[in-house]
Amino acid sequence: MTTKNNRENIFSQLRKDLVSGTWVLFSTKRNQRPDCFKNRERKNEKEKNEKDCLFCKENISNQEEDTLVYTKKDNDWSLKVFPNKFPALSSEYKDINKREYGPFEVIDGIGYHEVLVTEDHNLDMAELEVIQIAEILDAYQDRYVSLMNRKHIKYISIFKNYGYDAGASIRHPHSQIVAMPIIDPDVFRSINGSEEYFRVHTECVHCVMIGWEKESGKRMIFENEDFIVVCPFVSRVSFEMRVYPKRHLSYFERITDVQKIKLAEAMKFCLSKLKKNLNDASYNMFLHTSPCDGKTYDHYHWHFEIFPKTNTWAGLELSTGIEICAILPERAAEILRK
Ligand SMILES: [Zn+2]
Ligand SMILES: [Zn+2]
């Protein structure tokens, strides 16, 4: 390690693995979060009480740093977006400061980490009206467009954790938006795989899968004019769901108002099914869309993935990268459709 590169007070740093080529994010502020290392059940009990909730109206001031606020007729807010108090990346860095540590490549974790909250402590996405979910999608798009052209930003991850088992440290319904200086390994694989398929077959791999799923119908859960939801033939976890636009669309940020309503319908359907048919399972939901690094990705097909928290990575998964799925997607779709 060269001492001139050895910075004190590392807050957010990306280190590239020499063998796999994937990046790992080190973010030391994250372990200062209020819930960290606390007893999970006690925390759960405590947060049932709205007066202790950090995201409830009584405890959240009208902060100057709010980046987006949607208000209702009475001028009270219904949705707001603000910087995460414990960000994984920092907007304070001026540059990525790419450097070498021995044989390794390191960059500073420059980026933006925002939180989106809706007003009601007890109404999660599954319980909101379709129009309210469309409002969340509208805010996703608004923030995406605002962040995508900033210096060094290559990918914007939008995700939602629901339930403690899925990593939601605060019960109050919220989503997160993370703008990053790299294209993350999962998206990288997804983009590359889609590109390779396109090169060989001159067709979008996702369009092919959607067409086949529609014909078969076995793994389909929901369909409207613009969106389709399936349990993928090669699901990575039990009850995994993917929400696809039926038309070939590569850039989420171009979603129209009509498509937001249709997507909101699809999401409400899926999330309600998790609540009713899977005993209110915890889940992670995230967007996969084209990177915003200035290149074109017309072969890609954006979509949302929903991963119910059903299995934990143990020895076999960690040692081989092979995930074990305890239920066939055909059966999972049957259960979810009910
Ligand atoms: Zn709350
Ligand atoms: Zn497509």
CSV table of N, CA, C and O and ligand atoms in Angstrom, one decimal, residues 53 55-56 121 172, ligand 1:
chain,number,residue,atom,x,y,z
A,53,CYS,N,-41.4,7.1,15.5
A,53,CYS,CA,-41.0,6.8,14.1
A,53,CYS,C,-40.3,8.1,13.6
A,53,CYS,O,-40.9,9.2,13.5
A,55,PHE,N,-39.8,8.8,10.5
A,55,PHE,CA,-40.3,9.3,9.3
A,55,PHE,C,-41.8,9.7,9.4
A,55,PHE,O,-42.4,10.1,8.4
A,56,CYS,N,-42.3,9.7,10.6
A,56,CYS,CA,-43.7,10.2,10.8
A,56,CYS,C,-43.7,11.8,10.8
A,56,CYS,O,-42.7,12.4,11.2
A,121,HIS,N,-48.0,6.1,8.2
A,121,HIS,CA,-47.1,5.1,8.9
A,121,HIS,C,-47.6,3.7,8.6
A,121,HIS,O,-46.8,2.8,8.5
A,172,HIS,N,-41.7,2.6,8.8
A,172,HIS,CA,-42.5,3.5,8.0
A,172,HIS,C,-42.2,3.3,6.5
A,172,HIS,O,-41.1,3.2,6.1
B,1,ZN,ZN,-43.9,6.5,10.8
